[in-house]
Coordinates of C-alpha atoms in Angstrom, one line a residue:
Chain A
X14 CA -7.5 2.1 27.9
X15 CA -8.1 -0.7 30.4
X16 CA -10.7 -3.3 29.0
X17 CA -13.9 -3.6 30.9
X18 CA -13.9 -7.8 31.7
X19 CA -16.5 -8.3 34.1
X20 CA -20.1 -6.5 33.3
X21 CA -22.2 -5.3 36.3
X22 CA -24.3 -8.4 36.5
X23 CA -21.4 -9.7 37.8
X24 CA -20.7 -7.1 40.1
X25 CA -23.4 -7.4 41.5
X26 CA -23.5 -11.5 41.5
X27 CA -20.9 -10.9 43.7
X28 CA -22.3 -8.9 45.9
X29 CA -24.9 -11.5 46.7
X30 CA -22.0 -14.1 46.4
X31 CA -20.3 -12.6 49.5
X32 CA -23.4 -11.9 51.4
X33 CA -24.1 -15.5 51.4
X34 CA -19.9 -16.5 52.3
X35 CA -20.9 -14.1 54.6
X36 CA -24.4 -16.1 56.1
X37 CA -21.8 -18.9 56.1
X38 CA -22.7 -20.9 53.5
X39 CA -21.5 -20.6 49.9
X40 CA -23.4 -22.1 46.8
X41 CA -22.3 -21.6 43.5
X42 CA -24.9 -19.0 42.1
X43 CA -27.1 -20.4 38.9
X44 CA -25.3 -18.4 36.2
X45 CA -26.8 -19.1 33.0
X46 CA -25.6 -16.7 30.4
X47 CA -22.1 -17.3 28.9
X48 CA -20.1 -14.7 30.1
X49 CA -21.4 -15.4 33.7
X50 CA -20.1 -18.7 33.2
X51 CA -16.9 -17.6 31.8
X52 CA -15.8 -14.2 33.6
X53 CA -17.9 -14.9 37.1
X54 CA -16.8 -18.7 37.5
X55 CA -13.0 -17.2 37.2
X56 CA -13.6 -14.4 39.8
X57 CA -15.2 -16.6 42.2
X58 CA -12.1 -18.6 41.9
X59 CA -10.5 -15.9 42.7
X60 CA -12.4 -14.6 45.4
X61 CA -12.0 -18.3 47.3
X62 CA -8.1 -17.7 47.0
X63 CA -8.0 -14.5 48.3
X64 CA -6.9 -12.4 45.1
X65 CA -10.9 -10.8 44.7
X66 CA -12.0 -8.9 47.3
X67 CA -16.1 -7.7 47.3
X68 CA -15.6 -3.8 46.1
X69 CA -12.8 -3.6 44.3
X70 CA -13.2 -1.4 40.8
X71 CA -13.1 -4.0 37.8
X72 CA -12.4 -2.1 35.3
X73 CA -9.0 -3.5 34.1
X74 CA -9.8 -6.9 36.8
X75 CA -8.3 -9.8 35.2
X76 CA -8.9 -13.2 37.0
X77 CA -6.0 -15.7 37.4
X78 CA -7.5 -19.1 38.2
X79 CA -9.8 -21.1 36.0
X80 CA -12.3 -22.1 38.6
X81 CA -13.3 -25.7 39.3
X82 CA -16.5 -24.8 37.5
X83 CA -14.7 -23.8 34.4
X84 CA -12.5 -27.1 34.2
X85 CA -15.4 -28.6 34.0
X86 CA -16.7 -27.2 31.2
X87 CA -13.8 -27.6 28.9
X88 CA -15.6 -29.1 26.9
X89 CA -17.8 -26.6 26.4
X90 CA -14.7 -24.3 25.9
X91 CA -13.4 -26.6 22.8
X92 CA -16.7 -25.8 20.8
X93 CA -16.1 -22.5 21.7
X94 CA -12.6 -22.9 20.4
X95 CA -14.0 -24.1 17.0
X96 CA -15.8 -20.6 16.8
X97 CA -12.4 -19.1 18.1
X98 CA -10.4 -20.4 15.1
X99 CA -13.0 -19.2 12.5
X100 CA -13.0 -15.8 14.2
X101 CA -9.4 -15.9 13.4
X102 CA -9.2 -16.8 10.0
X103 CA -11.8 -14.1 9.5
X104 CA -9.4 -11.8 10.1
X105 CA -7.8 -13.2 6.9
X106 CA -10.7 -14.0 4.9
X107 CA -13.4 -10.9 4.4
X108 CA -16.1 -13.2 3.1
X109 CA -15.7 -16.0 6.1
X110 CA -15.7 -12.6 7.9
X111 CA -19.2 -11.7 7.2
X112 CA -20.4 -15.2 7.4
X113 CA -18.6 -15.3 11.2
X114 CA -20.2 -11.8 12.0
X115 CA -23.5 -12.5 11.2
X116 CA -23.1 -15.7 13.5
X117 CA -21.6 -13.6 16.1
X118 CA -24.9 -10.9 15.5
X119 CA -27.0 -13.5 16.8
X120 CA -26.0 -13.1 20.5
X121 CA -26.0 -9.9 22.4
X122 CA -23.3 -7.6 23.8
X123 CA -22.5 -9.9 26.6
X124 CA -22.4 -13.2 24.8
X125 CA -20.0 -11.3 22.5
X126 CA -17.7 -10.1 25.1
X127 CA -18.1 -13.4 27.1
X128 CA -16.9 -14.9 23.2
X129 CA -14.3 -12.2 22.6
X130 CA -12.8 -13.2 25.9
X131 CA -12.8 -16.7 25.0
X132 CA -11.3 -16.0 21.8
X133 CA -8.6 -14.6 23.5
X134 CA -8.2 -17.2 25.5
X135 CA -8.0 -19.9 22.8
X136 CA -5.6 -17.8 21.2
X137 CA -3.3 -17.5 23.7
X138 CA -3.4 -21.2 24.1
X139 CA -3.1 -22.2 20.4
X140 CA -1.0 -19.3 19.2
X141 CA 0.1 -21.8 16.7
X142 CA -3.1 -21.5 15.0
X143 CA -2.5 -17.6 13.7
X144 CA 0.6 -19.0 11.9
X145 CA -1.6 -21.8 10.4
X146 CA -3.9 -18.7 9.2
X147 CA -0.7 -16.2 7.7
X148 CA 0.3 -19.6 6.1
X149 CA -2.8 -20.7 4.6
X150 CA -3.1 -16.6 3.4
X151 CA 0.1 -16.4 2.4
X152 CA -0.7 -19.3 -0.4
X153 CA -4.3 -18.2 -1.1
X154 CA -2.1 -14.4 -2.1
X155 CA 0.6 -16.4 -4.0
X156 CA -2.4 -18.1 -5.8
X157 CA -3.8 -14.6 -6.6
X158 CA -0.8 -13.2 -7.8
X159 CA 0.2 -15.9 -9.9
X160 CA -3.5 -15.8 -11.2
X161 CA -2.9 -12.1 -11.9
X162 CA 0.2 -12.6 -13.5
X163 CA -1.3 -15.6 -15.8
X164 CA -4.0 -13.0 -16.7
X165 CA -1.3 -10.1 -17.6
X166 CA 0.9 -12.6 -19.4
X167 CA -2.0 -14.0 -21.8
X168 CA -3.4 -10.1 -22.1
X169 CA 0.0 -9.1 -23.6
X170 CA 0.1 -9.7 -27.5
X171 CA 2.8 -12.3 -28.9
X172 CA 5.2 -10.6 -30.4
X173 CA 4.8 -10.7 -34.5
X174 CA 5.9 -9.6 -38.1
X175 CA 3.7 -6.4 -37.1
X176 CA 5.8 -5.8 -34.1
X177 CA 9.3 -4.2 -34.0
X178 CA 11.7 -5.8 -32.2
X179 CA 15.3 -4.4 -31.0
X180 CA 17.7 -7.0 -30.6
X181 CA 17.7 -11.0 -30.9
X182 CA 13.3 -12.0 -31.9
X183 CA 13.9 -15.2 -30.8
X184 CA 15.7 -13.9 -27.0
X185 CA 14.7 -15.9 -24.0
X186 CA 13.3 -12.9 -22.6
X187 CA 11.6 -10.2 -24.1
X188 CA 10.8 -6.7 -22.8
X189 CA 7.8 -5.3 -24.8
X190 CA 8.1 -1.5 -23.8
X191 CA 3.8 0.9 -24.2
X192 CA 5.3 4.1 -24.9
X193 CA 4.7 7.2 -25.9
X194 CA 6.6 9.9 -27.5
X195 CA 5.5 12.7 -26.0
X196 CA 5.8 11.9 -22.4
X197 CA 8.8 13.0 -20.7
X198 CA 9.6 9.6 -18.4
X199 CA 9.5 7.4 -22.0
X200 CA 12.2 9.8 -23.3
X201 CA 13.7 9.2 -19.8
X202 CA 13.3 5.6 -20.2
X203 CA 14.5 5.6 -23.6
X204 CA 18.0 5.1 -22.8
X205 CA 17.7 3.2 -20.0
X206 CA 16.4 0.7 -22.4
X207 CA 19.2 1.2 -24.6
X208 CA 21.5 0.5 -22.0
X209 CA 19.9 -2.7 -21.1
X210 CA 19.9 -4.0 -24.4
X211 CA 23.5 -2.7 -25.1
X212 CA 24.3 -5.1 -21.6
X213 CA 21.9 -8.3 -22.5
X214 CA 21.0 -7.8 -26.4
X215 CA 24.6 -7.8 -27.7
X216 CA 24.2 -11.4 -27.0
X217 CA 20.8 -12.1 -27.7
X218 CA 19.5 -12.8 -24.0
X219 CA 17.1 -10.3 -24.3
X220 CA 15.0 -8.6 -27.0
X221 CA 13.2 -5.1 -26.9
X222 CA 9.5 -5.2 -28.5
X223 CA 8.5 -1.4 -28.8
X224 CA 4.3 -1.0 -28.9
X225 CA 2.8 2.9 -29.2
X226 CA 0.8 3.9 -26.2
X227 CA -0.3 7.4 -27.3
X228 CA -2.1 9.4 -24.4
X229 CA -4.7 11.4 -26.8
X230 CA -5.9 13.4 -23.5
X231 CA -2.7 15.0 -22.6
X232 CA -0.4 14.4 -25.8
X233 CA -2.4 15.4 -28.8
X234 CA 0.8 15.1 -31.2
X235 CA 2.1 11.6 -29.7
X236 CA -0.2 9.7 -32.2
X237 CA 1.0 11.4 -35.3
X238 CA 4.9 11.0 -34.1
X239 CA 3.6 6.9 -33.3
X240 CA 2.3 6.9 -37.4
X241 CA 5.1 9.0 -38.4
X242 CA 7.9 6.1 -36.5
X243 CA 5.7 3.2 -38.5
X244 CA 6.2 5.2 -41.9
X245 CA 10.2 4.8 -41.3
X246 CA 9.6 1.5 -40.7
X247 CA 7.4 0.9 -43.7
X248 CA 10.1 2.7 -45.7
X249 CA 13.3 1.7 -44.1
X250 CA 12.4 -1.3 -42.4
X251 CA 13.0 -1.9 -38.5
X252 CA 16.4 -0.4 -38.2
X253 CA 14.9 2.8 -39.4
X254 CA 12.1 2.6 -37.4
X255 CA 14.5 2.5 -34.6
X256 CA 16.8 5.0 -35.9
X257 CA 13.6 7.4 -36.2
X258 CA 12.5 6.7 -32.5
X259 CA 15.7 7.1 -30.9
X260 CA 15.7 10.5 -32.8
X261 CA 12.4 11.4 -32.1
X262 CA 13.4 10.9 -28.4
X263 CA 16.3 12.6 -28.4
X264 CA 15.0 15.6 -30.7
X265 CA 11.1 16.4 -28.3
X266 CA 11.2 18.4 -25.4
X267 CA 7.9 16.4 -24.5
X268 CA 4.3 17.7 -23.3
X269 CA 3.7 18.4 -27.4
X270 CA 6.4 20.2 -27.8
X271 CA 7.7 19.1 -30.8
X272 CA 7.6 21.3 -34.1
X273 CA 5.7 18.4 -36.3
X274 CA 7.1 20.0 -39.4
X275 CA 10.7 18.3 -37.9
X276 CA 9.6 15.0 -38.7
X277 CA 10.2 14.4 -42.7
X278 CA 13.5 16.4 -41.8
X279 CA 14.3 13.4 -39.2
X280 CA 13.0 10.6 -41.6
X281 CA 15.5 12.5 -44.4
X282 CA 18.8 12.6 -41.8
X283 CA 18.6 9.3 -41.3
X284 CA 18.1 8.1 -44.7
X285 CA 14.4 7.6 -46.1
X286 CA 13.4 9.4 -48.8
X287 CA 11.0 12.9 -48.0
X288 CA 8.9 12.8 -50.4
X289 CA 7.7 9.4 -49.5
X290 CA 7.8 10.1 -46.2
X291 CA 5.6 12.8 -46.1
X292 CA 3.2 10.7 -48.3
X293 CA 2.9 8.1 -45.8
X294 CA 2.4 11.0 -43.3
X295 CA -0.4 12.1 -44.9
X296 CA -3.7 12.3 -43.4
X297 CA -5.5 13.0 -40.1
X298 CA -4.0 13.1 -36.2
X299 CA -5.9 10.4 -35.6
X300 CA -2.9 7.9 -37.1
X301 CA -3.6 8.2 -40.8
X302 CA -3.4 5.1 -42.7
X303 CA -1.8 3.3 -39.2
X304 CA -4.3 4.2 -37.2
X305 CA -5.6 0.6 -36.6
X306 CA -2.3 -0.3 -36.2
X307 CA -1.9 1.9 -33.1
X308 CA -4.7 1.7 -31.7
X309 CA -4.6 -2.1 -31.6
X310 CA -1.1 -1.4 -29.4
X311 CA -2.7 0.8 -27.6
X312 CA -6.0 -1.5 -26.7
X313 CA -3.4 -4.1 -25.5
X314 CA -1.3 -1.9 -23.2
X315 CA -5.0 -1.2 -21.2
X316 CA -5.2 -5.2 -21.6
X317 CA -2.3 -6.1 -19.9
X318 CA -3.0 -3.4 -16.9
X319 CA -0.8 0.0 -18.4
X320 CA -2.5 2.8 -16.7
X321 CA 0.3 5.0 -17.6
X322 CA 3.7 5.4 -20.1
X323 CA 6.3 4.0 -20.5
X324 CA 4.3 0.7 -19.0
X325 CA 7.1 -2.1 -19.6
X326 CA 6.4 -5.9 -19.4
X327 CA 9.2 -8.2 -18.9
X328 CA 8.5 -11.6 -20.2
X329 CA 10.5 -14.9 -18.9
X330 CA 11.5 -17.9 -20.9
X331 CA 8.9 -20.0 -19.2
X332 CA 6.0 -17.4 -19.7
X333 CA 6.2 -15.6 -16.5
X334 CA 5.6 -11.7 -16.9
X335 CA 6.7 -8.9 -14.7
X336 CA 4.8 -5.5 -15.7
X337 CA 6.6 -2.8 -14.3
X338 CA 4.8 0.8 -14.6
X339 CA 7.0 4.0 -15.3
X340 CA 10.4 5.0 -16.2
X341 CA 12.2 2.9 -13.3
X342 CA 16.2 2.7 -13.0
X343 CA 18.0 0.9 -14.9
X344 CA 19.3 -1.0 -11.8
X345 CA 15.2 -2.0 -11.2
X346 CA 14.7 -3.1 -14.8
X347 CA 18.3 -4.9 -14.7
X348 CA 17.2 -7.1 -11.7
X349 CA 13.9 -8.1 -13.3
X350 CA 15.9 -9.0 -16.5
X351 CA 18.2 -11.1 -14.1
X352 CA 14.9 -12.8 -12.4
X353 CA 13.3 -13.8 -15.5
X354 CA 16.1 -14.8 -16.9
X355 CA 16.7 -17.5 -14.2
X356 CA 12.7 -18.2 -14.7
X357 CA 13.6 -21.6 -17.3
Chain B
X8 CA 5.1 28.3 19.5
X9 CA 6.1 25.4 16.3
X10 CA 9.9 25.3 17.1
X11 CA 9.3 25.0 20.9
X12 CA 6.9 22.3 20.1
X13 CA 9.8 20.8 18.1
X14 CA 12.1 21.4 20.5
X15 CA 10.4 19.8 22.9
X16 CA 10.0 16.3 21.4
X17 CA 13.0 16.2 19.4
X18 CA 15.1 16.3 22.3
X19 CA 14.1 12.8 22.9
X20 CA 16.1 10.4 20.7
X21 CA 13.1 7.7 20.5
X22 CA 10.7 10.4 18.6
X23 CA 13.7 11.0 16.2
X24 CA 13.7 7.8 15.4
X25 CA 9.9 7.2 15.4
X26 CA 9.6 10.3 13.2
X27 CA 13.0 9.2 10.3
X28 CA 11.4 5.5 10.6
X29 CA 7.8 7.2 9.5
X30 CA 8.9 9.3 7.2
X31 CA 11.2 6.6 5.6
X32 CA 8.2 4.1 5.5
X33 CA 6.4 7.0 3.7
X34 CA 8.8 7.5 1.1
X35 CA 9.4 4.3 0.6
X36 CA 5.5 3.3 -0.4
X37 CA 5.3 6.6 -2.1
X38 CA 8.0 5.3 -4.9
X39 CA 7.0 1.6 -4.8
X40 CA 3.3 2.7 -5.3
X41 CA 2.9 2.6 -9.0
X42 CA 4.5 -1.1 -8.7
X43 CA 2.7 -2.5 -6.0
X44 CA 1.4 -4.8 -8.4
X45 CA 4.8 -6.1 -9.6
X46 CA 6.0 -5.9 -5.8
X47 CA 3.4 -8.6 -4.7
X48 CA 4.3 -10.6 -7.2
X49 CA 7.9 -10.5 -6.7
X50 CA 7.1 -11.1 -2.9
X51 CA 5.4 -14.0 -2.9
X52 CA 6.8 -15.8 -5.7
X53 CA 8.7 -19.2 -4.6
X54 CA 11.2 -19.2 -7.3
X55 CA 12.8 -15.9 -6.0
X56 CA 15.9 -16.0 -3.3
X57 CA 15.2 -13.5 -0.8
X58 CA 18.5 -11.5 -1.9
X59 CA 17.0 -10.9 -5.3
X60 CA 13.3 -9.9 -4.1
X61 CA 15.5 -7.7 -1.8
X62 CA 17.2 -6.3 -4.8
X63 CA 14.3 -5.5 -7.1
X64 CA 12.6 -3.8 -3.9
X65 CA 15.5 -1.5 -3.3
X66 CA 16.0 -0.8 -7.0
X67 CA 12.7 0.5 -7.3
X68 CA 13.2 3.1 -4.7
X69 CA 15.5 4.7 -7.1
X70 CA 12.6 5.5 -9.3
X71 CA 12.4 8.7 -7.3
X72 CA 15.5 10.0 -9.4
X73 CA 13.6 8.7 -12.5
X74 CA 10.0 8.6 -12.3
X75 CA 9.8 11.9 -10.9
X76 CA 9.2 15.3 -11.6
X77 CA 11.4 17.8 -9.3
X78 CA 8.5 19.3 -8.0
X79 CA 6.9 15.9 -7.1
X80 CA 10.0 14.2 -5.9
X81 CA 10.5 17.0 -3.6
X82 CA 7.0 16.8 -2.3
X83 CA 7.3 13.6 -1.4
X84 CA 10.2 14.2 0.4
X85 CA 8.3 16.9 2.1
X86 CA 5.2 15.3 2.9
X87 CA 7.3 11.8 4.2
X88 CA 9.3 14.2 6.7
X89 CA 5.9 16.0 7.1
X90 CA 4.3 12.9 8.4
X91 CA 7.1 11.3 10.1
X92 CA 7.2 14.5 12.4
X93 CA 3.3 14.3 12.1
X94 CA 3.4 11.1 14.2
X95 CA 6.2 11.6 16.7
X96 CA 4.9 14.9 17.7
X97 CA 1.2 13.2 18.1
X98 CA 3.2 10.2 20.5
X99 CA 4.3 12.7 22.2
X100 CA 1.2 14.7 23.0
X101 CA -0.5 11.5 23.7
X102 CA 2.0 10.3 26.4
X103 CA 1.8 14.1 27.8
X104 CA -2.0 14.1 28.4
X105 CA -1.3 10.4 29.8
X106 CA 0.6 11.8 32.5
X107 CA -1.5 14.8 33.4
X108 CA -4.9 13.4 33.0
X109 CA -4.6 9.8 33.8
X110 CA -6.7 7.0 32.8
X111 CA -10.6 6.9 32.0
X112 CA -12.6 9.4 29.8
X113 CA -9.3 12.0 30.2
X114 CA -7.7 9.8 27.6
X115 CA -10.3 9.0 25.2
X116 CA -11.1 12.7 24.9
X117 CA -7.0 12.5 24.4
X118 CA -7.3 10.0 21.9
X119 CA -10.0 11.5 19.8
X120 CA -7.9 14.6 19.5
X121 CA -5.0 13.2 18.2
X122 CA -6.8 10.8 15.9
X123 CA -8.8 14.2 14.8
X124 CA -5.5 16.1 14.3
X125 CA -3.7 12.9 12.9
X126 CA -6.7 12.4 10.7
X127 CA -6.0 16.0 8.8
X128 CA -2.3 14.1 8.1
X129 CA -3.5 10.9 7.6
X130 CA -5.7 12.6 4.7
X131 CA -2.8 14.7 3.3
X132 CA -1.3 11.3 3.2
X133 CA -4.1 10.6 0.6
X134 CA -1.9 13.1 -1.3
X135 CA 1.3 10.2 -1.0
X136 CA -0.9 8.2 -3.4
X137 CA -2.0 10.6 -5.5
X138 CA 1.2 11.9 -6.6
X139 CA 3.4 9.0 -7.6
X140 CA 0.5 8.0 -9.4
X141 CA -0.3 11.3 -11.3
X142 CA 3.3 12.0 -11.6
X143 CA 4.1 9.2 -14.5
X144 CA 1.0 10.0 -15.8
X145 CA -1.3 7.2 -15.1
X146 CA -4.7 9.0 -14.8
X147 CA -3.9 11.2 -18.0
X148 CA -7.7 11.9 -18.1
X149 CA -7.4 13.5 -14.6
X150 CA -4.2 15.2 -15.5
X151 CA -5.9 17.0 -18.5
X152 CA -8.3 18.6 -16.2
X153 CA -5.7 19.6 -13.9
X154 CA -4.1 23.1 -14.4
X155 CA -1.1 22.3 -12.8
X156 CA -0.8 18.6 -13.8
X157 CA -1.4 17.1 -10.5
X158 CA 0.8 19.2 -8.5
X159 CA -2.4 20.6 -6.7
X160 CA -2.5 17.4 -4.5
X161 CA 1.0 17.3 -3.1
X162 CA 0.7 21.3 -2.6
X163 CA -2.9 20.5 -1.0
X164 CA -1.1 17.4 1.1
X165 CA 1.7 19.9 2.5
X166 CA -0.8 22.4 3.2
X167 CA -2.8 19.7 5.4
X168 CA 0.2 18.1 6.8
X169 CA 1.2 21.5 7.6
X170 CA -1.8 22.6 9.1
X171 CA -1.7 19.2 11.5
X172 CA 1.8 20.2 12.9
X173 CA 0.6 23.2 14.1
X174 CA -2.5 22.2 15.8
X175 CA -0.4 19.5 17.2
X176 CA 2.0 22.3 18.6
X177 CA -0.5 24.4 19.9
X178 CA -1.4 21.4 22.0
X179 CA 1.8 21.0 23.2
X180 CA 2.4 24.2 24.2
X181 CA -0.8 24.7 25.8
X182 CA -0.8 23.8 29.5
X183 CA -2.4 20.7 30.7
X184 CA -4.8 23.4 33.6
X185 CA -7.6 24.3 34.3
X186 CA -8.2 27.7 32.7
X187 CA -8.3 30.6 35.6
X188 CA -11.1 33.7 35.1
X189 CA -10.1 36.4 34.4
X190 CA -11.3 39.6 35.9
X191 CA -13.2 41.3 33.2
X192 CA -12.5 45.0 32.0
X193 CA -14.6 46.6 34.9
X194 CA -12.7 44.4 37.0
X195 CA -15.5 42.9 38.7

């Protein structure tokens, strides 16, 4: 839709303007408000070289010339420049945005379309200054995200004795995997994972920190399987806790599927006595006698920003963390190993 | 009335294109949506060579194979190709009413059509972001009231999406004319 440039006080300025060219003798008319100065010291320009003619519709009426008038008040048009430039970073900034608006508030609708001409102006003038403002937002993001990433990295829990760990504990970089046994993209992910580490762990560039992520609210059996894989750990130490989770995974159809009664026979095929199995078991849904334990992992996947299962956070040698939410491809994870692996 | 529509602006090669680049574009933030996080962070981190931000970026649009249900995955399929149409087929109706009506009021009554009708698909869009997000089960909470585990939003989407294509036919198809009176059944 053509823009509207030239209100009808100007119009009608002009009017007069060429009744008095007409009387034969021409004085500049006292314009005082700002887009008088601006828009009607342009058309009259115009009008003395011939490109204006009294009548004309001008709706969509761009001048050409700066009049003589306006080269005068350059000046004037630099301070107006000043305003232009912190229109445009307000385009970047929201808070310099309100500031700028409320400034901009203080005039009326003319003034403001007298400014938002002037604005344009400047712009096209100093184009240079919208690539000074992506730069300078461009840094103030990278800031941001490297503040987020700071905050993820310190919310994720150090890996410990409490912690089990697949592959090389002392790997440059660590993937610490929130999961959950009952949802279908973790038994998805599950060899993905497997994969990775049977690519990077072999040689102990990367290790594989498993933490329970149990969502209570759609998987009411995920927090008993969580207690049940820390009782094979307790009772076989971490390769059984392994053994019993890549079973686990394997054996669930997911959603709560699973027949619980299927978990001492799991512990007993790969190796761990029932009987002691099923003592550890004991107890309520709530985790039995690891509830603590689980619920601690669970606190810290919320921490460090899992909204979901599996929630993965890849950590780099030099601290850096990439927190990558649901059961990507292994080509995805693969390229963030390779990333934080070249983060020294 | 829908496949003359069609018809009608598919013959042109530059709505194809506007409607596959949409519906790509779609896609495309529909799968990177539960990352955006990571994706920020990977964009603007010095240390990164372009070829590898590249990489991760187009890895993560294969989470459609993995971090989607088959139902979901072929929603969003349907709701991307949905709303790339969406948008070609409003382009089109706008540049139609340009030529018949001409400038002035004729075109913002124009305009406030199809941001009406595009509004129903921009809202289904709403549906994009739902999804993903639901699918991988993020907002469990939600999910547990949900009878069909979040489905509802990607069937709701289509049915908005849906219901945008046809006004936007109807539109089409419906001369830009005055409307003549008709005699009425006495015939005066």
């Amino acid at each position: 839709m053509p823009k509207l440039i030239v209100h009808d006080r100007c119009n009608m300025k002009l009017t007069e303007l060429h009744a008095r060219i007409q009387r034969g003798g021409y004085r500049e008319p006292r314009l005082h408000p700002l887009q008088m100065r601006v828009q009607c010291g342009r058309i009259v320009d115009d009008y003395a070289h011939g490109k204006f003619r009294v009548g004309m519709n001008l709706i969509g009426y761009r001048p050409q010339r700066w009049s003589n008038r306006m080269r005068r008040g350059r000046n004037f048009q630099k301070i107006l420049g000043v305003t232009a430039l912190a229109l445009g970073m307000a385009f970047s900034v929201p808070v310099a945005a309100t500031h700028q608006s409320r400034a901009v508030g203080n005039f009326d609708a003319r003034d403001g379309r007298a400014i938002e001409e002037i604005v344009r102006d400047y712009l096209l003038n100093h184009p240079e200054v919208i690539l000074e403002s992506v730069e300078k937002l461009r840094i103030r993001q990278q800031k941001a995200a490297e503040q987020k990433r700071r905050e993820t990295a310190d919310a994720v829990k150090a890996v410990d004795a409490a912690d089990h760990v697949r592959g090389n504990p002392s790997a440059p970089v660590k993937v610490v995997e929130y999961s959950d046994f009952e949802c279908p993209f973790c038994k998805r992910f599950h060899p993905t994972m497997k994969r990775i580490m049977d690519e990077y762990g072999k040689d102990g560039r990367v290790a594989w920190i498993y933490r329970h992520y149990p969502l209570d609210s759609i998987h009411a059996k995920a927090r008993k399987e969580a207690q049940a894989a820390e009782c094979a750990g307790e009772l076989g130490g971490n390769d059984a806790f392994w053994a019993f989770t890549d079973e686990i995974y394997r054996v669930t159809r997911s959603n709560d599927r699973l027949d619980l009664t299927l978990l001492p026979r799991i512990a007993n095929q790969i190796g761990l006595d029932r009987t002691k199995f099923e003592s550890c078991l004991a107890g309520d849904m709530r985790g039995g006698k690891y509830a603590r334990h689980i619920e601690a992992d669970r606190q810290n996947a919320v921490a460090s920003g899992g909204s979901g299962t599996p929630f993965t956070v890849i950590i780099a040698p030099n601290g850096k963390s990439f927190p990558l939410s649901g059961a990507q491809p292994y080509a995805a994870v693969k390229s963030l190993i390779e990333l934080a692996l070249k983060e020294k | 009335m829908l496949v003359q529509a069609l018809k009608l602006v598919f013959t042109e090669k530059k709505y194809i294109l506007v409607a596959l680049a949409a519906a790509l574009a779609v896609f495309i933030f529909g799968t990177w949506l539960p990352n955006l996080g990571l994706i920020w962070q990977i964009v603007f981190l010095s240390s990164v060579s372009l070829p590898d931000k590249l990489q991760v970026l187009v890895a993560l649009i294969g989470s459609i194979a993995t971090n989607f249900t088959v139902f979901s995955a072929i929603s969003m399929v349907a709701i991307a190709l949905l709303f790339g149409t969406n948008l070609a087929m409003i382009l089109f109706l706008l540049r139609l009413r340009r030529q018949f009506v001409g400038q002035g009021g004729g075109v913002t009554s124009v305009g406030g059509l199809a941001s009406g009708i595009f509004g129903i698909g921009c809202a289904a869009c709403g549906t994009v972001v739902l999804g993903p997000l639901l699918s991988f089960a993020g907002a469990s909470t939600v999910i547990a009231f949900l009878p069909f585990g979040g489905h509802e939003f990607s069937i709701l989407g289509l049915g908005m999406l849906g219901f945008s294509l046809f006004l936007i036919a109807k539109k089409i198809c419906t001369p830009t004319a005055c409307a003549v009176g008709l005699p009425n059944k006495t015939g005066v």
